[in-house]
PDB file of C-alpha atoms in Angstrom:
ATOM      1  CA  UNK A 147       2.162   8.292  52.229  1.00  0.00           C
ATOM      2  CA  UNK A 148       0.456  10.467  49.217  1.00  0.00           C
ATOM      3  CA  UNK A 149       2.303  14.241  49.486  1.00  0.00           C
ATOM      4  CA  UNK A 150      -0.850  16.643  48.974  1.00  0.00           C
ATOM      5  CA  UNK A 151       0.405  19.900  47.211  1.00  0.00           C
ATOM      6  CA  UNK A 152      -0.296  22.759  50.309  1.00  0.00           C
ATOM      7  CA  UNK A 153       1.318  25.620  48.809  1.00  0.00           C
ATOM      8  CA  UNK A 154      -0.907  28.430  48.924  1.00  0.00           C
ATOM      9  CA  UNK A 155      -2.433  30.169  45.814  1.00  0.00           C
ATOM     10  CA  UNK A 156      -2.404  33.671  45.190  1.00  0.00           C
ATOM     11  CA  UNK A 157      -5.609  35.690  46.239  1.00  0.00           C
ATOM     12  CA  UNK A 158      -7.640  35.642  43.142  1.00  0.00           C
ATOM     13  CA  UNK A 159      -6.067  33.166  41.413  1.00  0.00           C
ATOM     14  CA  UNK A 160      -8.813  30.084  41.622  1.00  0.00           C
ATOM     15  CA  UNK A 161     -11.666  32.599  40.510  1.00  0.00           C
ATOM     16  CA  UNK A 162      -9.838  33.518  37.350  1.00  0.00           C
ATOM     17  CA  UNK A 163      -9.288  30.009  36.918  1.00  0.00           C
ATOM     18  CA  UNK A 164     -12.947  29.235  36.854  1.00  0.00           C
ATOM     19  CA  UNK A 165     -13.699  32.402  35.052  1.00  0.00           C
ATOM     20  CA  UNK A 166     -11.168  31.163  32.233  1.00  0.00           C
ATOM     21  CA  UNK A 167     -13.084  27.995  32.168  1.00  0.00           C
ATOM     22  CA  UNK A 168     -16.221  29.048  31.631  1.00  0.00           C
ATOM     23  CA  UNK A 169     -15.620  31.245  29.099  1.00  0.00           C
ATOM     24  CA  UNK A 170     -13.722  28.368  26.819  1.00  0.00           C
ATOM     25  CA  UNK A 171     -16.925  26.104  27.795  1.00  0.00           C
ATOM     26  CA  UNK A 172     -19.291  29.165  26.529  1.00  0.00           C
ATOM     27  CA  UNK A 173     -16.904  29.679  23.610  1.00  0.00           C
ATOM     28  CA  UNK A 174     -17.145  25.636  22.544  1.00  0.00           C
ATOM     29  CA  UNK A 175     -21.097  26.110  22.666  1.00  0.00           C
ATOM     30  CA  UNK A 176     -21.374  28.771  20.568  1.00  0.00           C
ATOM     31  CA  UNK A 177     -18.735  27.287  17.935  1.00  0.00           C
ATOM     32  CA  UNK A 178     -20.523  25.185  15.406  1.00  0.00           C
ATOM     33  CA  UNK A 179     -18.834  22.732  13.766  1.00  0.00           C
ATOM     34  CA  UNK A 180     -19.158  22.742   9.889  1.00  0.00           C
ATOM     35  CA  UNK A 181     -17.610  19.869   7.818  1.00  0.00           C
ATOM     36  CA  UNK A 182     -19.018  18.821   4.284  1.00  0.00           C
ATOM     37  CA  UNK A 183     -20.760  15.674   4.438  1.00  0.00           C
ATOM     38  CA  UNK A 184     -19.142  13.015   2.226  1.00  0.00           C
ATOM     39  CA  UNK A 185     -20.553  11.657  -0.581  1.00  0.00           C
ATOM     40  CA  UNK A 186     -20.959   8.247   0.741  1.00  0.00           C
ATOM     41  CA  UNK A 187     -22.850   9.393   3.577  1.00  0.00           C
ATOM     42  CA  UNK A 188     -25.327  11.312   1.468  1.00  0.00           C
ATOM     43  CA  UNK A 189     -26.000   8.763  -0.708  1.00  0.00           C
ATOM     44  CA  UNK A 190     -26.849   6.287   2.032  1.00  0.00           C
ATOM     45  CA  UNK A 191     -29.275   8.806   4.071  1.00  0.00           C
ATOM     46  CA  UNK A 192     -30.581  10.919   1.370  1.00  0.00           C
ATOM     47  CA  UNK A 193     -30.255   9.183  -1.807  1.00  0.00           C
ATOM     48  CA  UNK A 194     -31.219   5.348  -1.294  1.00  0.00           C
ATOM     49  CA  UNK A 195     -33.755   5.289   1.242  1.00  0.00           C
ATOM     50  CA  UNK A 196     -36.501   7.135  -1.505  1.00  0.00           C
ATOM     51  CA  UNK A 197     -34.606   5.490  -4.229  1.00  0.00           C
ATOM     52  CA  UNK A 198     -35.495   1.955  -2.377  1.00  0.00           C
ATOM     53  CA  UNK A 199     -39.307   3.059  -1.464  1.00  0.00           C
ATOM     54  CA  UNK A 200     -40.199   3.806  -5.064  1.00  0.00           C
ATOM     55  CA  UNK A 201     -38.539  -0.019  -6.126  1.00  0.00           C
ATOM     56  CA  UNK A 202     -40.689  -0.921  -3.467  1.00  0.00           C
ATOM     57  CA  UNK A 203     -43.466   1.214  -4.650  1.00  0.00           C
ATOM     58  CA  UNK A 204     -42.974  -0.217  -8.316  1.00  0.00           C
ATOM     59  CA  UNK A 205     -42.670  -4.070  -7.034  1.00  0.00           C
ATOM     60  CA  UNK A 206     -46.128  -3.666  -5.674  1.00  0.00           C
ATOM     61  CA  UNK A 207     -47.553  -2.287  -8.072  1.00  0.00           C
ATOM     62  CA  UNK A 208     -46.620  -4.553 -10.644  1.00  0.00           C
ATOM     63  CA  UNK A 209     -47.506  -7.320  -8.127  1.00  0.00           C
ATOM     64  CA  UNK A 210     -51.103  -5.819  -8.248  1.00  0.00           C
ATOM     65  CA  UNK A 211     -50.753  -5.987 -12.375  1.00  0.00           C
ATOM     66  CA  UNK A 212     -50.357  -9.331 -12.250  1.00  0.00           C
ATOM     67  CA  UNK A 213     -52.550 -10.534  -9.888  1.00  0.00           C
ATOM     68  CA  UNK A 214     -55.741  -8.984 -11.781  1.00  0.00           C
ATOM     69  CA  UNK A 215     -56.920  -7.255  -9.139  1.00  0.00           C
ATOM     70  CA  UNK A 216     -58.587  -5.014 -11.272  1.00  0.00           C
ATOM     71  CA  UNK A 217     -59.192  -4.362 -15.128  1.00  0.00           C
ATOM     72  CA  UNK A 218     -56.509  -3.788 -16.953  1.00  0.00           C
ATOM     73  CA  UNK A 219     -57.746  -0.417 -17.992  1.00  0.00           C
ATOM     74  CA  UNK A 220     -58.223   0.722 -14.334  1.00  0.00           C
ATOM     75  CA  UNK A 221     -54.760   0.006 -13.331  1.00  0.00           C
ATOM     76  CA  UNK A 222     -52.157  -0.360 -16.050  1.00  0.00           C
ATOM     77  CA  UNK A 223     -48.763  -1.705 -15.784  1.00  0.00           C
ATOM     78  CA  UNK A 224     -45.856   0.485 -15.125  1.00  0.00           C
ATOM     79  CA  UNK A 225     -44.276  -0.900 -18.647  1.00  0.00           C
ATOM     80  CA  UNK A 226     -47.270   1.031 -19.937  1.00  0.00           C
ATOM     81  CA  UNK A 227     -46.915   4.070 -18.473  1.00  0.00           C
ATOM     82  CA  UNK A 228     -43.340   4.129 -19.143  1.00  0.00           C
ATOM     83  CA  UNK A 229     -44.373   3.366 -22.855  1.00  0.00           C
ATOM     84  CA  UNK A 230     -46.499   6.937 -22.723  1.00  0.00           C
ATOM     85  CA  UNK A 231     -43.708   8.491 -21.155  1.00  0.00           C
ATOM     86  CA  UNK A 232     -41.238   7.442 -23.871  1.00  0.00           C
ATOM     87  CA  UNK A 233     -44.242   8.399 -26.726  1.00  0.00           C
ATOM     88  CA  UNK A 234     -44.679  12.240 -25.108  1.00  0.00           C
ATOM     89  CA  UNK A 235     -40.427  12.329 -25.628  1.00  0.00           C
ATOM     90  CA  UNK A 236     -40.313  11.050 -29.001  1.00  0.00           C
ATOM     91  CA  UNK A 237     -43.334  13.465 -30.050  1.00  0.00           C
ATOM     92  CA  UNK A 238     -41.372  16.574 -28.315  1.00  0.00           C
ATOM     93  CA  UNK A 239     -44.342  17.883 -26.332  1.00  0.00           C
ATOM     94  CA  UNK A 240     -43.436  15.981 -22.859  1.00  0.00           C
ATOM     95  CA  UNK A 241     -40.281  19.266 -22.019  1.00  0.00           C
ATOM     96  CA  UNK A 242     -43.250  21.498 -23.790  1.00  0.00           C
ATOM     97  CA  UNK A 243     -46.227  20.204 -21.360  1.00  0.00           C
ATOM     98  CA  UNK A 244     -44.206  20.714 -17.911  1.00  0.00           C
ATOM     99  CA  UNK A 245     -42.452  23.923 -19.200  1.00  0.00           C
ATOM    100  CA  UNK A 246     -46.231  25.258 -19.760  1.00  0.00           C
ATOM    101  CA  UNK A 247     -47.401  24.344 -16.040  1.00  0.00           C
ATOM    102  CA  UNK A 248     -44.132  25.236 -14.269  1.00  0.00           C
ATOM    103  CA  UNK A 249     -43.858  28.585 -15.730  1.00  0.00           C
ATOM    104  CA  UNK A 250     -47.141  29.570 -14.875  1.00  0.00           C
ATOM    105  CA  UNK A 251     -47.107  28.321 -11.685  1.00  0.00           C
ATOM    106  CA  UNK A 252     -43.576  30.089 -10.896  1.00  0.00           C
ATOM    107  CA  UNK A 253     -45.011  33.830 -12.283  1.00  0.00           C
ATOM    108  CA  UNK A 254     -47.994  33.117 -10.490  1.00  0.00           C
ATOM    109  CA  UNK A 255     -45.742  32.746  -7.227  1.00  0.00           C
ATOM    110  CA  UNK A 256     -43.678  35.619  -7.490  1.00  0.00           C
ATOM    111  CA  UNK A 257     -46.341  37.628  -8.344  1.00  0.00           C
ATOM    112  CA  UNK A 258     -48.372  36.415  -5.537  1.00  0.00           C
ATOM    113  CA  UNK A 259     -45.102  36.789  -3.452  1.00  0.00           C
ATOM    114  CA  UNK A 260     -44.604  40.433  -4.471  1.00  0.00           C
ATOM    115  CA  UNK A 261     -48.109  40.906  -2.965  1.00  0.00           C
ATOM    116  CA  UNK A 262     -48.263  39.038   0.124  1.00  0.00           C
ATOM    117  CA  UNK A 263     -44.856  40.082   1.536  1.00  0.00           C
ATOM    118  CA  UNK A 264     -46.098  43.704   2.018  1.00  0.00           C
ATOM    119  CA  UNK A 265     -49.588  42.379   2.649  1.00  0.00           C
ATOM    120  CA  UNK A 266     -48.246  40.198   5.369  1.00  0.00           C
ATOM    121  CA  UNK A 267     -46.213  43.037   7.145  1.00  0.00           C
ATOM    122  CA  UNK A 268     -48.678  44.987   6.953  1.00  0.00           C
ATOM    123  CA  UNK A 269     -51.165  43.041   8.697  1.00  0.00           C
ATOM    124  CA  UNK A 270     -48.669  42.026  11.249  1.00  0.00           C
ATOM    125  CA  UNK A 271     -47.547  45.782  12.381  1.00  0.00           C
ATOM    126  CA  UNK A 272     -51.164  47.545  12.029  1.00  0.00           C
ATOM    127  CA  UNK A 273     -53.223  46.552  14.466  1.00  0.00           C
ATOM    128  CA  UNK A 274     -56.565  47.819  13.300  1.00  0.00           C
ATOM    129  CA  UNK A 275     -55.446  46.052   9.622  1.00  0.00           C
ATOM    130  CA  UNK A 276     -55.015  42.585  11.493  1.00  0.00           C
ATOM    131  CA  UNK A 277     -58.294  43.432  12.885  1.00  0.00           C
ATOM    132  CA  UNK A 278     -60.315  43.930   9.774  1.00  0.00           C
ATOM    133  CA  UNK A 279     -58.574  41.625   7.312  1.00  0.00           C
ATOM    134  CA  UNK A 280     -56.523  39.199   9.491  1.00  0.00           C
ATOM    135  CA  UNK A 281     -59.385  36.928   9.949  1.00  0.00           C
ATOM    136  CA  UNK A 282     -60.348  37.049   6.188  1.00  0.00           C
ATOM    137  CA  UNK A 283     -56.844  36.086   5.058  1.00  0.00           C
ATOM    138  CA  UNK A 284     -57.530  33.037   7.620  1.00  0.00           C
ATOM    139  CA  UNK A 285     -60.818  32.061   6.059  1.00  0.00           C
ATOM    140  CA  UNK A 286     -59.049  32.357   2.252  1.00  0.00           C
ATOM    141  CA  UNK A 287     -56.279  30.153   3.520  1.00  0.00           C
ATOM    142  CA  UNK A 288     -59.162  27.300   4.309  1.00  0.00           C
ATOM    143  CA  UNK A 289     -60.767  27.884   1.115  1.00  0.00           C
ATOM    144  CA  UNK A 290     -60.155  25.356  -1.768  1.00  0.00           C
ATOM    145  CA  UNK A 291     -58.810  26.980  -4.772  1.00  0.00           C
ATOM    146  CA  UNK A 292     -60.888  24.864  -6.774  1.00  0.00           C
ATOM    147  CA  UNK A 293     -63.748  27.197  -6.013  1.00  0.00           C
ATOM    148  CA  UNK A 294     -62.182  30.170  -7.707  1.00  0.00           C
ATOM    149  CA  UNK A 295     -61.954  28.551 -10.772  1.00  0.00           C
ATOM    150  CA  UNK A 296     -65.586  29.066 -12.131  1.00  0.00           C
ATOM    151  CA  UNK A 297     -66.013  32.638 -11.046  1.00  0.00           C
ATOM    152  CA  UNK A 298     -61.967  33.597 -12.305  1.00  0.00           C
ATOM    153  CA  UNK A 299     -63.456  31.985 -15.665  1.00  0.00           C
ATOM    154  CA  UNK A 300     -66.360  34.258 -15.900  1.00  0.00           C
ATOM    155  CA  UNK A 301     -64.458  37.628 -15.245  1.00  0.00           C
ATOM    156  CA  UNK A 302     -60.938  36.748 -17.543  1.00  0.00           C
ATOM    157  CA  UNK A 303     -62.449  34.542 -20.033  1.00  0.00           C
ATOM    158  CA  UNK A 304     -60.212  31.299 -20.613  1.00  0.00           C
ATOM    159  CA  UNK A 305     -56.563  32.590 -20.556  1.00  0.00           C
ATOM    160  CA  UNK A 306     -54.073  32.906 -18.322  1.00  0.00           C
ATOM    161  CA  UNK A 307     -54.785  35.729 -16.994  1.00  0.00           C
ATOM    162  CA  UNK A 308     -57.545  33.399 -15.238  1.00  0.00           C
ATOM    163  CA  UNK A 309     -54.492  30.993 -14.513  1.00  0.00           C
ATOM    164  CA  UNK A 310     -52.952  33.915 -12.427  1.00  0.00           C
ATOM    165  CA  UNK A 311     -55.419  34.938 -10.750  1.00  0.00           C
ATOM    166  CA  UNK A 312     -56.702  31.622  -8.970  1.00  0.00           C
ATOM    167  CA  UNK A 313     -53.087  31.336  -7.528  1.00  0.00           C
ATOM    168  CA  UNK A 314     -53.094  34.827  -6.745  1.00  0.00           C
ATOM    169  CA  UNK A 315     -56.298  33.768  -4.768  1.00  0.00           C
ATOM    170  CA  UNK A 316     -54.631  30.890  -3.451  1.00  0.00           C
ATOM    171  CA  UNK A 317     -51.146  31.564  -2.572  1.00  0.00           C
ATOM    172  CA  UNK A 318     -51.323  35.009  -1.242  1.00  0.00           C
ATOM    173  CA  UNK A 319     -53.212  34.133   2.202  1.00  0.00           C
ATOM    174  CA  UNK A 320     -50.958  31.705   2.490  1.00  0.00           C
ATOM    175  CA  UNK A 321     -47.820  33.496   2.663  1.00  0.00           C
ATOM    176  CA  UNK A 322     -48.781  36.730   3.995  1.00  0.00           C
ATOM    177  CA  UNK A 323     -50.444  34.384   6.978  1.00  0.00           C
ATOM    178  CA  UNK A 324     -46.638  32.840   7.234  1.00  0.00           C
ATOM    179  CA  UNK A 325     -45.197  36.341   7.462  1.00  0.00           C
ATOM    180  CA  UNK A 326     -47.467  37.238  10.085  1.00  0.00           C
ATOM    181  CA  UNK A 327     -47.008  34.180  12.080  1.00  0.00           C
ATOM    182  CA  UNK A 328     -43.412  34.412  11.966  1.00  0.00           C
ATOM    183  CA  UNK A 329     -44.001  38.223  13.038  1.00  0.00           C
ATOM    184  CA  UNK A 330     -45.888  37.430  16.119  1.00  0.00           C
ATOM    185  CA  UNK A 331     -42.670  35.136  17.052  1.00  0.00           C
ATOM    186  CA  UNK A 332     -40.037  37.324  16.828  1.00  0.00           C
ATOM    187  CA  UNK A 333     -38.894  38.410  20.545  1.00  0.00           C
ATOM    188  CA  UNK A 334     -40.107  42.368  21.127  1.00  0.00           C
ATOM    189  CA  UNK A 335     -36.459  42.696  22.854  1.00  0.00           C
ATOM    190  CA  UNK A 336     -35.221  42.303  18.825  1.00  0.00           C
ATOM    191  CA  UNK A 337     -38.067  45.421  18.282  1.00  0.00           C
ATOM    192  CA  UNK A 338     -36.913  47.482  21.065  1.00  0.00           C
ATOM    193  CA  UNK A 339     -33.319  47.238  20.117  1.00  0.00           C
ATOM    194  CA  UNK A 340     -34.186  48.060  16.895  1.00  0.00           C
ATOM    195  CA  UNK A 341     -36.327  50.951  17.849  1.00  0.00           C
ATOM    196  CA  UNK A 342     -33.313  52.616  20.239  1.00  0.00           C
ATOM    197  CA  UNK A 343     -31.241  52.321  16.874  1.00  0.00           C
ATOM    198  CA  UNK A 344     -33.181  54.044  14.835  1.00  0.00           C
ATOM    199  CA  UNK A 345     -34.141  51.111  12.852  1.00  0.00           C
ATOM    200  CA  UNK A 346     -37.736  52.221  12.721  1.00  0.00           C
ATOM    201  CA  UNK A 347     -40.859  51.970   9.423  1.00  0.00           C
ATOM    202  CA  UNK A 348     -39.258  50.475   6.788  1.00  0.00           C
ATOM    203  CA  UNK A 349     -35.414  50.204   7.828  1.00  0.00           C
ATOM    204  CA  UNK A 350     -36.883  48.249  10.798  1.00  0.00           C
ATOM    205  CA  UNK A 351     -39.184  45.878   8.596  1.00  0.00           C
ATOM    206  CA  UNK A 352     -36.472  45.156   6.391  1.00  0.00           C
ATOM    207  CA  UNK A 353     -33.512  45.089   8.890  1.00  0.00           C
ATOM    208  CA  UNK A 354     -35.418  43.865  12.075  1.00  0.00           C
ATOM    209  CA  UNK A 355     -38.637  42.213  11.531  1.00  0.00           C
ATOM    210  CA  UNK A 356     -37.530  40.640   8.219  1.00  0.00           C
ATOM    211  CA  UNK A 357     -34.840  38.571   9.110  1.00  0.00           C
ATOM    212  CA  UNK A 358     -36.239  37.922  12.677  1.00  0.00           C
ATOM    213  CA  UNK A 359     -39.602  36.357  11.095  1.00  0.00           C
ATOM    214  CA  UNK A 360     -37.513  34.571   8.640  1.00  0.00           C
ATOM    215  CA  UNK A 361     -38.227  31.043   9.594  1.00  0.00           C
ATOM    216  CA  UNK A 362     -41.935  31.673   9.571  1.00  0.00           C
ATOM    217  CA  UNK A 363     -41.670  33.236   6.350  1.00  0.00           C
ATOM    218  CA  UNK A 364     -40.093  30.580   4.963  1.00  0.00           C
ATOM    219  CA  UNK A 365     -42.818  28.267   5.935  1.00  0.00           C
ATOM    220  CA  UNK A 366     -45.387  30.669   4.783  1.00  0.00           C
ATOM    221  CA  UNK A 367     -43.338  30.481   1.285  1.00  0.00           C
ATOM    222  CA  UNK A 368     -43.408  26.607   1.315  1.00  0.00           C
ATOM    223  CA  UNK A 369     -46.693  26.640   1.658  1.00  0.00           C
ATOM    224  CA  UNK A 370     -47.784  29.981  -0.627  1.00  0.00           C
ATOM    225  CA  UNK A 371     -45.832  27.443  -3.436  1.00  0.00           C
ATOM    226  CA  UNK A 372     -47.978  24.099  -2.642  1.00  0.00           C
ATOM    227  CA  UNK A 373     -51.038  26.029  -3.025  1.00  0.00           C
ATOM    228  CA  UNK A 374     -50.107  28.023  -6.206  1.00  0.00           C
ATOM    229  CA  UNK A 375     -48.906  24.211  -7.858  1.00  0.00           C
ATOM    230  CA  UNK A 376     -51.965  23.228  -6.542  1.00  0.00           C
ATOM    231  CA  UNK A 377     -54.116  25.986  -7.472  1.00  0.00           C
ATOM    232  CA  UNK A 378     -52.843  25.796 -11.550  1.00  0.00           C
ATOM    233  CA  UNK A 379     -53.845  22.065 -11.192  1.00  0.00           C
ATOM    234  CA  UNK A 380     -57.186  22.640 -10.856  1.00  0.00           C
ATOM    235  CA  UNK A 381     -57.274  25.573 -13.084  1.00  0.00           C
ATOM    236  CA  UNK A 382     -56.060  23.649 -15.672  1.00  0.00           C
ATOM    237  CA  UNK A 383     -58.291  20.681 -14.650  1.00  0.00           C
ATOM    238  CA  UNK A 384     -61.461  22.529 -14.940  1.00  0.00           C
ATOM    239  CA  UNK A 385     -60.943  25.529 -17.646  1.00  0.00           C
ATOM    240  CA  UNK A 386     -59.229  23.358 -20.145  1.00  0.00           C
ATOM    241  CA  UNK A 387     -58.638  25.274 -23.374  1.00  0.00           C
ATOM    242  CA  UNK A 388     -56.594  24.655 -27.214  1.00  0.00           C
ATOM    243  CA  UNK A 389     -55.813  28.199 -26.512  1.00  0.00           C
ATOM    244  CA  UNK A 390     -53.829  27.584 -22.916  1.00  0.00           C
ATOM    245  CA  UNK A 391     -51.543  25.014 -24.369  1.00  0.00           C
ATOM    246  CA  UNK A 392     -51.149  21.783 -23.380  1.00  0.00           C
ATOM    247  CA  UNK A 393     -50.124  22.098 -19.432  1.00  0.00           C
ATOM    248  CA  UNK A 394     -50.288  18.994 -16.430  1.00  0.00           C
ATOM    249  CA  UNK A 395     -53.662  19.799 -15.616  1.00  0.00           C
ATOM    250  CA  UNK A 396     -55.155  19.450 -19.222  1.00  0.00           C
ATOM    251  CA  UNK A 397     -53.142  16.426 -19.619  1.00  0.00           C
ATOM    252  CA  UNK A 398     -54.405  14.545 -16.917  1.00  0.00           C
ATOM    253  CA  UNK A 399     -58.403  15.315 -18.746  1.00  0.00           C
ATOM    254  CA  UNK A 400     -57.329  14.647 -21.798  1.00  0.00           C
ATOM    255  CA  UNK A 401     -56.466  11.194 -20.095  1.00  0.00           C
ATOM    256  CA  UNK A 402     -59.851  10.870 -18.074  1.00  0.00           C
ATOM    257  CA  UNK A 403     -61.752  11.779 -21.253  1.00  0.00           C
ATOM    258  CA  UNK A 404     -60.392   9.376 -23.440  1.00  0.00           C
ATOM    259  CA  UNK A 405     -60.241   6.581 -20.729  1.00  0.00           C
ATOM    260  CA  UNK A 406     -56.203   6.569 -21.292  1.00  0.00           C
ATOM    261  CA  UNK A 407     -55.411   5.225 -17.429  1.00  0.00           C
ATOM    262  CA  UNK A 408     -51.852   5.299 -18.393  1.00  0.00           C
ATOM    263  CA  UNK A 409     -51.620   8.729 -19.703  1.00  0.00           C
ATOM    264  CA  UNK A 410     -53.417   9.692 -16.354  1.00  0.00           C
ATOM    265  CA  UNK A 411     -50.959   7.683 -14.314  1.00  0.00           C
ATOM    266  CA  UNK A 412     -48.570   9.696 -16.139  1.00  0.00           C
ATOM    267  CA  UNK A 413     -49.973  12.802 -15.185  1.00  0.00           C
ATOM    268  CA  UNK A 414     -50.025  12.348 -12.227  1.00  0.00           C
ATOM    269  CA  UNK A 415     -46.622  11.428 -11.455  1.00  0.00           C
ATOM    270  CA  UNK A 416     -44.919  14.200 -13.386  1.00  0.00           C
ATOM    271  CA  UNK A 417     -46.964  16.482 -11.269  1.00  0.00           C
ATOM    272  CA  UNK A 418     -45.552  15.005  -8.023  1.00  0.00           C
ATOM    273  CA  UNK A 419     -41.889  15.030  -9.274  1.00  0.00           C
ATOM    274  CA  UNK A 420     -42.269  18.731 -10.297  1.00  0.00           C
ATOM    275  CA  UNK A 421     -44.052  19.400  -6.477  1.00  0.00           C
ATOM    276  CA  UNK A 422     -40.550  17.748  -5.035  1.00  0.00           C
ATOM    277  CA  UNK A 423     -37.561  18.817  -7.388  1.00  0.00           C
ATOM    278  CA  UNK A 424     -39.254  22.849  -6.415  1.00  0.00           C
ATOM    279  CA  UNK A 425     -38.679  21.747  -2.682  1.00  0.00           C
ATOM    280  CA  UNK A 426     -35.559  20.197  -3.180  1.00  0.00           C
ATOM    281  CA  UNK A 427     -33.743  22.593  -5.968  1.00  0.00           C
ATOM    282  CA  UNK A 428     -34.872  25.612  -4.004  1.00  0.00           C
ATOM    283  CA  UNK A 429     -37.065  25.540  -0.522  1.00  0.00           C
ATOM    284  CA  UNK A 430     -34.625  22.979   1.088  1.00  0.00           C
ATOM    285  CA  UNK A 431     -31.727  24.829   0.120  1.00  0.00           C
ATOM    286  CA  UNK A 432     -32.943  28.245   1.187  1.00  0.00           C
ATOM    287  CA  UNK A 433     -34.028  26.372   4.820  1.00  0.00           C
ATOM    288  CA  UNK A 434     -30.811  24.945   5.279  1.00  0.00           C
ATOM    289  CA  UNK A 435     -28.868  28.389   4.061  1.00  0.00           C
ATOM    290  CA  UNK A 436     -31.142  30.292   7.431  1.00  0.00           C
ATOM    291  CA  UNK A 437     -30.535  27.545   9.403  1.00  0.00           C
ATOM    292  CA  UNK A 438     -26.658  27.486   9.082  1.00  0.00           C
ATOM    293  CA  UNK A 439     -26.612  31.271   9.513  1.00  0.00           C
ATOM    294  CA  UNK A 440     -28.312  30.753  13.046  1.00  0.00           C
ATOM    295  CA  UNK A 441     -26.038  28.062  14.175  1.00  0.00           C
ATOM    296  CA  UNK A 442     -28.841  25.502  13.806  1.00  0.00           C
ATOM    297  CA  UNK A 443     -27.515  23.058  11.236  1.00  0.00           C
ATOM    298  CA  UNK A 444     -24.096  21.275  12.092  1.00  0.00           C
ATOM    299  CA  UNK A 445     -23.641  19.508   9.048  1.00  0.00           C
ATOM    300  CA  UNK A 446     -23.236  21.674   5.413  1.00  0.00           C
TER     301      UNK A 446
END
């Protein structure tokens, strides 16, 4: 016969047990595990999957070439854009031409950063500010940017001053509507503690509200950036000048007016890359960065 163990425990003894054991299974949740991802592993989920969409992307496209779908003029061969690609590096104006567009668009971000951060709090902690301009930043946030262009021209003249100012008019709704949105998520608990520490005005903004709103803001930032690139696009679409340099924007008329379908094709994809290698060289890693600080990303 099985011997079953009788012997009587001390008083106490099977509660601290329990009590022990929750406490190791609370301490194992709240212990994220952090390993560096090997490099094999990145390459096959992060690296090949867009390299093999854009070989699929190309295959098609040449497929399309050949079959004669269309005129050769309306859809040119990838060889030939490739072939204006190589002409803009041997000339030394292809660095020149995205160097143009991406520092505009970058000072036009901080600056419109600088203002929409405070603009943002502001309207998020004042109620009778939310009131009277939270609606209007709304209804600038649904306006295209494309409208500012003609009236930005007529007050600056062509320069880029009127560059600025239609991402200004662009990109600031946008982010001081993601810094109120992340605002109106942060837990008032997180205020109240705040409050009975003396974290109050500005030390609670910046030491409370701040990094409490942060994922919000972070969105607000992604998308203060997509309409500031896209913004200087049609800025430099519309008010093309000799005296703004040769940016993205210009280059993509200069292709439409002289019927160049390669050059616009060209265009056209260095303004996508730019749009991506911003997201990946600094939004992703700035999302990842909050996310690993909150014990929301398990893999660095």
């Amino acid at each position: 016969m099985a011997s079953t163990d009788t012997t009587p425990k001390a008083p106490g003894t099977g509660k601290a047990d329990d009590l022990a054991g929750l406490e190791a299974g609370l301490d194992a949740l709240d212990s994220v595990q952090i390993r560096r991802t090997p490099v094999r592993e990145v390459l096959l989920k992060k690296v090949f999957p867009p390299v093999i969409a854009v070989a699929l992307i190309l295959v098609v496209w040449q497929l399309l070439v050949w079959g004669e779908v269309t005129d050769e003029y309306k859809l040119p061969a990838p060889s030939a854009v490739w072939d204006s690609l190589t002409t803009m590096w041997l000339e030394g104006t292809l660095l020149e031409v995205l160097w143009t567009s991406v520092s505009r668009a970058l000072l036009g971000f901080l600056m419109a950063l600088a203002i929409g951060t405070p603009l943002g709090l502001l309207v998020s902690r004042v109620k009778f500010v939310r009131a009277a301009i939270g609606p209007i930043l709304s209804g600038l946030q649904s306006l295209p940017s494309v409208a500012w262009v003609a009236p930005a021209v007529l007050w600056l003249g062509l320069n880029d001053s009127m560059m600025f100012a239609v991402i200004l008019l662009g990109a600031v709704p946008s982010i001081a509507n993601g810094l109120v949105a992340g605002v109106d998520q942060v837990p008032p608990l997180y205020l109240r503690a705040g409050q009975t520490l003396g974290a109050t005005g500005l030390k609670g903004a910046w030491h409370i509200v701040m990094p409490a709103a942060l994922p919000g803001y972070l969105a607000g930032l992604k998308q203060g950036w997509a309409f500031s690139w896209r913004s200087l696009m049609a800025a430099e679409i519309i008010a093309s000048s000799p005296d703004l340099g040769l940016g993205l924007g210009q280059l993509l008329e200069n292709g439409r007016n002289n019927i160049d379908m390669a050059g616009i094709f060209l265009a056209i994809i260095l303004i996508l890359i730019v749009g991506i290698a911003i997201d990946l060289l600094i939004f992703s890693p700035l999302e990842r960065a909050v996310l690993r600080r909150r014990g929301l990303l398990t893999k660095a």
